[in-house]
Structures are given as C-alpha cells and as structure tokens.
mmCIF file of C-alpha atoms in Angstrom:
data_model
loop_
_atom_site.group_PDB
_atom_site.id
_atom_site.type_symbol
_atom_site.label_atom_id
_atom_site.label_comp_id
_atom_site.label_asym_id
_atom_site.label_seq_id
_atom_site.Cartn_x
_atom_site.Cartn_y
_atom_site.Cartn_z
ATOM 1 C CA UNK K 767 0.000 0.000 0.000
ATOM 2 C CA UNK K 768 1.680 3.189 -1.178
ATOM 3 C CA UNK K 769 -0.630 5.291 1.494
ATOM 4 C CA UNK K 770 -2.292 7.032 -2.244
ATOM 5 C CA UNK K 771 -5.774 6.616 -1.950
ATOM 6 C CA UNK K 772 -7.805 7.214 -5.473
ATOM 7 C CA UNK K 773 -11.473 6.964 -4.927
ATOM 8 C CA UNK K 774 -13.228 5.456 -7.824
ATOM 9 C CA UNK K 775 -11.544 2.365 -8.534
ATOM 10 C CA UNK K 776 -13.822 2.278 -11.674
ATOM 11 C CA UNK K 777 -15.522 4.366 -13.625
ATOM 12 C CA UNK K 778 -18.022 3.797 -16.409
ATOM 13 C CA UNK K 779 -20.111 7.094 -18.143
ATOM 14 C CA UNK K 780 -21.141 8.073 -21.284
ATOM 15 C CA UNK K 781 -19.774 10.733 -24.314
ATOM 16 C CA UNK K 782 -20.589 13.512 -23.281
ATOM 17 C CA UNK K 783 -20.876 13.219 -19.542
ATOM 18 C CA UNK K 784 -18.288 14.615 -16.996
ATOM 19 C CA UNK K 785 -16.705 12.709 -13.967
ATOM 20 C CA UNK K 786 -14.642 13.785 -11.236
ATOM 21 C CA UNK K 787 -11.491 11.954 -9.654
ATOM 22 C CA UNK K 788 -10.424 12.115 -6.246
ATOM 23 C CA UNK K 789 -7.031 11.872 -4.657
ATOM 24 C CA UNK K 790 -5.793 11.610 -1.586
ATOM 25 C CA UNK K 791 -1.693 11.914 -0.882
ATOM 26 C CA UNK K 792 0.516 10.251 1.376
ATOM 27 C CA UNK K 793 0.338 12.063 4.728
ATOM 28 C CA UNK K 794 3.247 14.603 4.769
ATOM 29 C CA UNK K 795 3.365 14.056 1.013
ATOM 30 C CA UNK K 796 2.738 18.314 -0.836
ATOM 31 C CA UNK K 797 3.309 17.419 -4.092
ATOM 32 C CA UNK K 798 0.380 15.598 -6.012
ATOM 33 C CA UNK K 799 0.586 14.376 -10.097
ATOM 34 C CA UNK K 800 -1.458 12.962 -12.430
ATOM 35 C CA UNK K 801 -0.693 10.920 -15.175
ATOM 36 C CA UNK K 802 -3.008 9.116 -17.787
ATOM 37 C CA UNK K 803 -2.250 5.457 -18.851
ATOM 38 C CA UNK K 804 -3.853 3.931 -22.317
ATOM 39 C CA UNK K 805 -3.246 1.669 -24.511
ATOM 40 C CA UNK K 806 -1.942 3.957 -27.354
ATOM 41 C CA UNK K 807 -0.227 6.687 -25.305
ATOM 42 C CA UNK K 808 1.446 5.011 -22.533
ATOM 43 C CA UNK K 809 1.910 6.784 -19.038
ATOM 44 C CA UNK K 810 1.107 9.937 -20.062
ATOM 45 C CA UNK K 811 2.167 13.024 -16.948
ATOM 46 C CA UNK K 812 -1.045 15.489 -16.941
ATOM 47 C CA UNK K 813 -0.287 18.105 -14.264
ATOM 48 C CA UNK K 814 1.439 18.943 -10.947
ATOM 49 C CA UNK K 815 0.447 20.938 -8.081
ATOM 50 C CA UNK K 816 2.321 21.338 -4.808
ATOM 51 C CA UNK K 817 0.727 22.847 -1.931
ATOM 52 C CA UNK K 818 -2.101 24.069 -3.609
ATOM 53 C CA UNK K 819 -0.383 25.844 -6.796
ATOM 54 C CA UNK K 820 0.028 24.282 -9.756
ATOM 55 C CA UNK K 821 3.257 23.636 -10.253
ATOM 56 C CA UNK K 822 3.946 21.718 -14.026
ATOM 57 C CA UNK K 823 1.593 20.944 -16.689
ATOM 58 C CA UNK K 824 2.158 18.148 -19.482
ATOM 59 C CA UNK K 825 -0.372 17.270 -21.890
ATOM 60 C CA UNK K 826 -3.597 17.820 -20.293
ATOM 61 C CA UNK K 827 -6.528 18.692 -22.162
ATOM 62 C CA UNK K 828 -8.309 21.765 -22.087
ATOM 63 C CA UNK K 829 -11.285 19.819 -21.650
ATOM 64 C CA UNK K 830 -9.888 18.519 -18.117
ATOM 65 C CA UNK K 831 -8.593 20.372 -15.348
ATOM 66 C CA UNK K 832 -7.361 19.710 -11.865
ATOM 67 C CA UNK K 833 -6.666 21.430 -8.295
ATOM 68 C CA UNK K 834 -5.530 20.599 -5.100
ATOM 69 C CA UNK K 835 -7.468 21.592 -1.545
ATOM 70 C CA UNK K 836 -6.284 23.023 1.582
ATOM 71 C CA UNK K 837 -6.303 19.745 2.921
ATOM 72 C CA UNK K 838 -4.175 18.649 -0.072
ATOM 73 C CA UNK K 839 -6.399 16.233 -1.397
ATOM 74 C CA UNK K 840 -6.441 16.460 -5.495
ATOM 75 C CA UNK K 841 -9.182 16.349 -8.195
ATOM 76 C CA UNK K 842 -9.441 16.107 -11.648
ATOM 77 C CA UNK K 843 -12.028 16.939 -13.381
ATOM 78 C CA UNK K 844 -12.711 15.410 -17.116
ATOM 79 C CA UNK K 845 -15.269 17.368 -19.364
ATOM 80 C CA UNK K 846 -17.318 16.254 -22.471
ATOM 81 C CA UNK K 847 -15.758 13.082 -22.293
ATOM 82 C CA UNK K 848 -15.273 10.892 -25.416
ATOM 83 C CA UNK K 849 -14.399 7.462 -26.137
ATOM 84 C CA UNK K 850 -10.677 8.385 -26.334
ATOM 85 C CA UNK K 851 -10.064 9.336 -23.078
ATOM 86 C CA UNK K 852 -11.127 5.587 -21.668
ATOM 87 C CA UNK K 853 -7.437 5.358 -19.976
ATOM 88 C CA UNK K 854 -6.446 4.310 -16.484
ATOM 89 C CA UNK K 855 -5.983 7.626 -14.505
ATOM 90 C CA UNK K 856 -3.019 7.769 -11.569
ATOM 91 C CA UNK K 857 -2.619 9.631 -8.836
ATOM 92 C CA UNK K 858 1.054 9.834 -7.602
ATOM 93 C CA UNK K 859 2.684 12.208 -4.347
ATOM 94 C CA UNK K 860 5.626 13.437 -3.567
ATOM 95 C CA UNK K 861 6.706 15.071 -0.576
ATOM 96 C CA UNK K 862 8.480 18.204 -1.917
ATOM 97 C CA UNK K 863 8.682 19.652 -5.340
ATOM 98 C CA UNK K 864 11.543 18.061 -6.870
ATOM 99 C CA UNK K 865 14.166 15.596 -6.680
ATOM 100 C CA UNK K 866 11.537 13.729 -4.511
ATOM 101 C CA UNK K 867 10.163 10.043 -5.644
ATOM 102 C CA UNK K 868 6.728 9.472 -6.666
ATOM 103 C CA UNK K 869 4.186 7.502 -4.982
ATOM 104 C CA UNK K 870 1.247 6.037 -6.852
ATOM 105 C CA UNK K 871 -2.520 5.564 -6.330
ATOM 106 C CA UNK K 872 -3.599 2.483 -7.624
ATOM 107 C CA UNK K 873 -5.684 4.236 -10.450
ATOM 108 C CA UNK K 874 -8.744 5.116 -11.126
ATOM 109 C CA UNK K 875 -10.741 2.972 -14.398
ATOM 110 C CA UNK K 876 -12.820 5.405 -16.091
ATOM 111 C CA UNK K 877 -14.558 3.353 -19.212
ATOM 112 C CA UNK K 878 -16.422 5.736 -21.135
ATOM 113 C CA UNK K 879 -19.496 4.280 -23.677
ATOM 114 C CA UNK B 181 13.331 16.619 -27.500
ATOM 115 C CA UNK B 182 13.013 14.361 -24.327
ATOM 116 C CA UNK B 183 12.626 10.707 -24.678
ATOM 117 C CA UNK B 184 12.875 7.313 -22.811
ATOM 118 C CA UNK B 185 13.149 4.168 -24.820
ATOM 119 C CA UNK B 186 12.410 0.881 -23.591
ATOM 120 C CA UNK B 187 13.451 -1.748 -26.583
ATOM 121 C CA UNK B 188 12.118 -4.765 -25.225
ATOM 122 C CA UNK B 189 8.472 -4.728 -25.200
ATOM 123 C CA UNK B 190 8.102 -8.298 -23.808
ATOM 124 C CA UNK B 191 10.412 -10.548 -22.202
ATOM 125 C CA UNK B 192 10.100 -14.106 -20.622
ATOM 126 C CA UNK B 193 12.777 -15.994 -18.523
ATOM 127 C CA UNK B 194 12.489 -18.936 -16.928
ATOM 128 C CA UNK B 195 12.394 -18.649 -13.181
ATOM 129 C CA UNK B 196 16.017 -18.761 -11.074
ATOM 130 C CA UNK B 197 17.532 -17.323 -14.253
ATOM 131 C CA UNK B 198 18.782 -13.685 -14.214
ATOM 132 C CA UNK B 199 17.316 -10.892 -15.652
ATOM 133 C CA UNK B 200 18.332 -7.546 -17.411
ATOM 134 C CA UNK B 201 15.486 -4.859 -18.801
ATOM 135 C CA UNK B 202 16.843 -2.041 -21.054
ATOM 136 C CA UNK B 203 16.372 1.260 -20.311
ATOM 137 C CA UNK B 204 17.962 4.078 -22.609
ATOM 138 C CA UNK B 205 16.842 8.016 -22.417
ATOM 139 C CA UNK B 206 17.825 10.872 -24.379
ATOM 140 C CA UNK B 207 18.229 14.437 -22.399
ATOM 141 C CA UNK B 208 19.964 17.118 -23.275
ATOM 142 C CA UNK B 209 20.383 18.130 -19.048
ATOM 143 C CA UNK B 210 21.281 15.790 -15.849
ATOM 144 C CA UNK B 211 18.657 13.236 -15.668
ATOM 145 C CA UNK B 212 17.306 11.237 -12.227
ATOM 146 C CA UNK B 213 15.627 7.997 -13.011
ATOM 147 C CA UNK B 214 13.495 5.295 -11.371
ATOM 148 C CA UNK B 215 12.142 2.347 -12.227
ATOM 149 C CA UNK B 216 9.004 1.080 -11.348
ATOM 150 C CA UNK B 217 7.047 -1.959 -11.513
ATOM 151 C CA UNK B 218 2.805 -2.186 -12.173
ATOM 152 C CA UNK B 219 1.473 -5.657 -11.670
ATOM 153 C CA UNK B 220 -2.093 -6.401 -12.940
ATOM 154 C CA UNK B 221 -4.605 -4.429 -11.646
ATOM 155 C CA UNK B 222 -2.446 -2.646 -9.634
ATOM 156 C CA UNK B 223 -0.475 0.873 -9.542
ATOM 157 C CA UNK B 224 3.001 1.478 -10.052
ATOM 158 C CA UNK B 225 5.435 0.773 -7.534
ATOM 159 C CA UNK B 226 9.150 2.297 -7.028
ATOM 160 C CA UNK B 227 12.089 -0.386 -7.381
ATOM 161 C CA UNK B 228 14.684 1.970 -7.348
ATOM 162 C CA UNK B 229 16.330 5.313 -8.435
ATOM 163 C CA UNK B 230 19.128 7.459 -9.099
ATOM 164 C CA UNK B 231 19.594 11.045 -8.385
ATOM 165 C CA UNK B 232 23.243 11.166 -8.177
ATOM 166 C CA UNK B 233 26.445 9.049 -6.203
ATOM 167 C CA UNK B 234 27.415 6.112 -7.028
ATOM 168 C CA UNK B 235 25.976 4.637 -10.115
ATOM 169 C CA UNK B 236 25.491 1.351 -9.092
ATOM 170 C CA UNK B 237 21.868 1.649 -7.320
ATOM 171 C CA UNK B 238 20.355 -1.169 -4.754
ATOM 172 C CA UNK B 239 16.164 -1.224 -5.112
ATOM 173 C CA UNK B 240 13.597 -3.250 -3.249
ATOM 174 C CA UNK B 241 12.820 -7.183 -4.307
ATOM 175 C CA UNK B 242 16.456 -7.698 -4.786
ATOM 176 C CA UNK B 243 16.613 -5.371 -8.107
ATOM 177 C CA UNK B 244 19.991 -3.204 -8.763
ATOM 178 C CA UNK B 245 20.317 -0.885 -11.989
ATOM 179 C CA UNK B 246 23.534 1.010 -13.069
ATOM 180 C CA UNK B 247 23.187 4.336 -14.444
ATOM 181 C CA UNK B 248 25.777 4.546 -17.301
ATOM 182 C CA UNK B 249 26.326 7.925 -18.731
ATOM 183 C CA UNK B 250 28.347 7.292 -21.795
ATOM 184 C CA UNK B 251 25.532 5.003 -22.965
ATOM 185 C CA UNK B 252 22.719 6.894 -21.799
ATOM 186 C CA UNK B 253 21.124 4.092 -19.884
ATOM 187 C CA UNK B 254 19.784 2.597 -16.948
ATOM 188 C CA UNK B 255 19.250 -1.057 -17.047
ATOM 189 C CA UNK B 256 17.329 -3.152 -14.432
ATOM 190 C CA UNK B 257 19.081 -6.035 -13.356
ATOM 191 C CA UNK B 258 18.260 -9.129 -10.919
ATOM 192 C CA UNK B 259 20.368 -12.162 -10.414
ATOM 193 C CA UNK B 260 17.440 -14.814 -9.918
ATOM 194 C CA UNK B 261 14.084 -14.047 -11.074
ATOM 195 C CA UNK B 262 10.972 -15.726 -8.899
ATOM 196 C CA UNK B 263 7.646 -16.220 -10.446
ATOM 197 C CA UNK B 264 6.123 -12.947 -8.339
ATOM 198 C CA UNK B 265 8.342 -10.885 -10.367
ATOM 199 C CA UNK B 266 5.846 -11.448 -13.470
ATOM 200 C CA UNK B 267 4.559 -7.544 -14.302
ATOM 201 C CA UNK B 268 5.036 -4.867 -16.188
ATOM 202 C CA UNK B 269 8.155 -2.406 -15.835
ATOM 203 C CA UNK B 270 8.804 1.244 -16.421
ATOM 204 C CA UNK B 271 11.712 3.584 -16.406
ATOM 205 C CA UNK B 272 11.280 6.703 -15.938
ATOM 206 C CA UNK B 273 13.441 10.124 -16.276
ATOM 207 C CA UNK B 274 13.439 13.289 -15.223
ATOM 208 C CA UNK B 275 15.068 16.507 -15.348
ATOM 209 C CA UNK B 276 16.385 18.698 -12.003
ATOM 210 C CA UNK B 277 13.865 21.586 -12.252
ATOM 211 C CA UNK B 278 11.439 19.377 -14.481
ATOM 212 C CA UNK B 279 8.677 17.472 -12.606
ATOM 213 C CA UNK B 280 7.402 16.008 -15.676
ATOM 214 C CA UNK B 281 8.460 12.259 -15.540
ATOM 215 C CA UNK B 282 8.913 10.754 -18.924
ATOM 216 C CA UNK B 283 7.963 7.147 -19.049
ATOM 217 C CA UNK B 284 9.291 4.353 -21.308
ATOM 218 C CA UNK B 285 6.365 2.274 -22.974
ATOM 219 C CA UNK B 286 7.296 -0.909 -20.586
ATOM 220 C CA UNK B 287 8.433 -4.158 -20.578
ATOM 221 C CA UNK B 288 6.066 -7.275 -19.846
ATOM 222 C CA UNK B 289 8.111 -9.638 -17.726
ATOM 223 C CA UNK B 290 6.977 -12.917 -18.025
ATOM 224 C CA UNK B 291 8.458 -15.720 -15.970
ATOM 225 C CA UNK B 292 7.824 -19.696 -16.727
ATOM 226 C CA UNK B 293 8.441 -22.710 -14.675
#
C-alpha cells in the first residue's frame, strides 16, 4: 500500500458526460501528479500541483482540469468526455517539489461508452 | 526533445535465471531515473532510483540498476528471477527543475516454470 488513496476504482459514463477523480496523498506528502495510462499513449504526466499551486503541466486537455485543496487532497475533473479518453488515470505524491520520488494511487478505471 | 526508450516490449525468462530490462533516455540536461514496476490491476510501484552518487543503485525485491552515462542508460538487473516478479516495468526520467516524468512504454516480464 503506497498510502495514495484514489477513490473510484472504476468508472463507467457516457460521451458527453463529466466525472470527477479524487485523490488523496501520502500524509506529509505536498506534491500531487497525475498521469493518464492507455493503450496507445502510454503513461502519459497530466499536471502537478504542490501545496495548492500548480506547479507543471504536461499534456492535459483543455477539456480537463485539476486542483488541489487546503487539505491537499487532489481532483481532476474530465469534461465532455469521449471514447478516447477511456485510460487508467493515476494519482502519484511526492513530498516536496523536486528531486523527490513518486508515490502512486492504484488508479482510477474510467470506461467511457 | 526528451525521450525514454524501452526496446524490449516483452520478455520471458524462466524462473532462477537472471534478468536484465533495457532502459535508454535521451536528455539534453542531468537526468534522475526510477524504475518502477505495475502488476495487474495494480499501480506502479518504485524499485529503485538514481539522483546522483554512485551509479550502481540497490532497489527493493532484490533489483539493482547502473546508471551509465556514456551510454545513456539505466538497465534493471536481478540475479534470480521468482515467479512474483511477473509484471510490467517502467523507467522513468526526469530533469532537475522538471517534474514532468517521462515514461518508457514498458516491458512485460513474463516468468515460466
């Protein structure tokens, strides 16, 4: 258990629709990331935020966005969702902003129909 | 522009033989690396990683890699494989100042009797 805690497991919606994903860090842990897995794309790093700000962005859609609470707990939000973005979603902390390792959620399964 | 490569997409040893997954990255600045390790179903756990020292890195389940700068890698090694090592492995890089980790495509590790 990497102390990550990704809340849902799974995930099934339609086009269309819009979902939320939750993370919770490590305790201690200020840094949060998300990455996208699929198929075609690999592990894919979305965005960064660390203590709040965002901190790095990779190739996140402009249809999804993210943000990180006071208590440090993470969302991302995905918008008008499409059959493309069916993808395993990670969650993965860090306690500072660099040079830091990466702990990992064990996903979140969003299927979308 | 940035890139890990992973040449062995799928690999299968016999178990009790030793094992050694490529790992090769192009950056133009001081990389760290990890590896990590996803079985089924699960999320990705850390093996091991390098930020600097000696190149010759010790990692969890009895994995070592050895960063090697004039080649650019960072291969995973074990001596004797056990059946529980069967998953799928990453390497990933990053850059000091960079939190975007750049992830190879994987290698599926599959061990047989």
């Amino acid at each position: 258990d990497s102390g990550v805690t990704q809340t849902p497991k799974h995930l099934i919606t339609a086009t269309g629709q819009r979902v939320t994903l939750r993370c919770s860090p490590r305790s201690g842990d200020l840094s949060v990331y998300w990455y996208q897995q699929s198929l075609d794309q690999g592990l894919q790093f979305l965005i960064q935020y660390y203590n709040g700000e965002e901190r790095a962005k990779g190739n996140i859609l402009e249809r999804f966005s993210a943000q990180q609470f006071p208590d440090l707990h993470s969302e991302l939000n995905l918008s008008s969702l499409e059959l493309g973005d069916s993808a395993l979603y990670f969650c993965a902390s860090s306690v500072g902003p660099e040079r830091s390792e990466a702990f990992f959620g064990q996903g979140t399964r969003l299927t979308v129909v | 522009a940035q890139s890990v490569t992973q040449p062995d997409i799928h690999i299968t040893v016999s178990e009790g033989a030793s094992l050694e997954l490529r790992c090769n990255y192009s950056y133009g600045a001081t990389p760290y690396l990890f590896w990590y390790v996803q079985s089924p179903g699960q999320g990705l756990q850390l093996l091991l990683k390098y930020f600097s020292g000696d190149t010759l890195v010790q990692g969890i389940k009895g994995f070592e890699a050895e960063f090697k700068r004039s080649q650019s890698s960072f291969n995973l090694r074990k001596p004797s494989v056990h059946w529980s090592d069967a998953a799928e492995y990453f390497c990933a890089v990053g850059v000091f100042g960079n939190e975007k980790l750049t992830f190879g495509t994987g290698t599926r590790l599959t061990i047989i009797p």
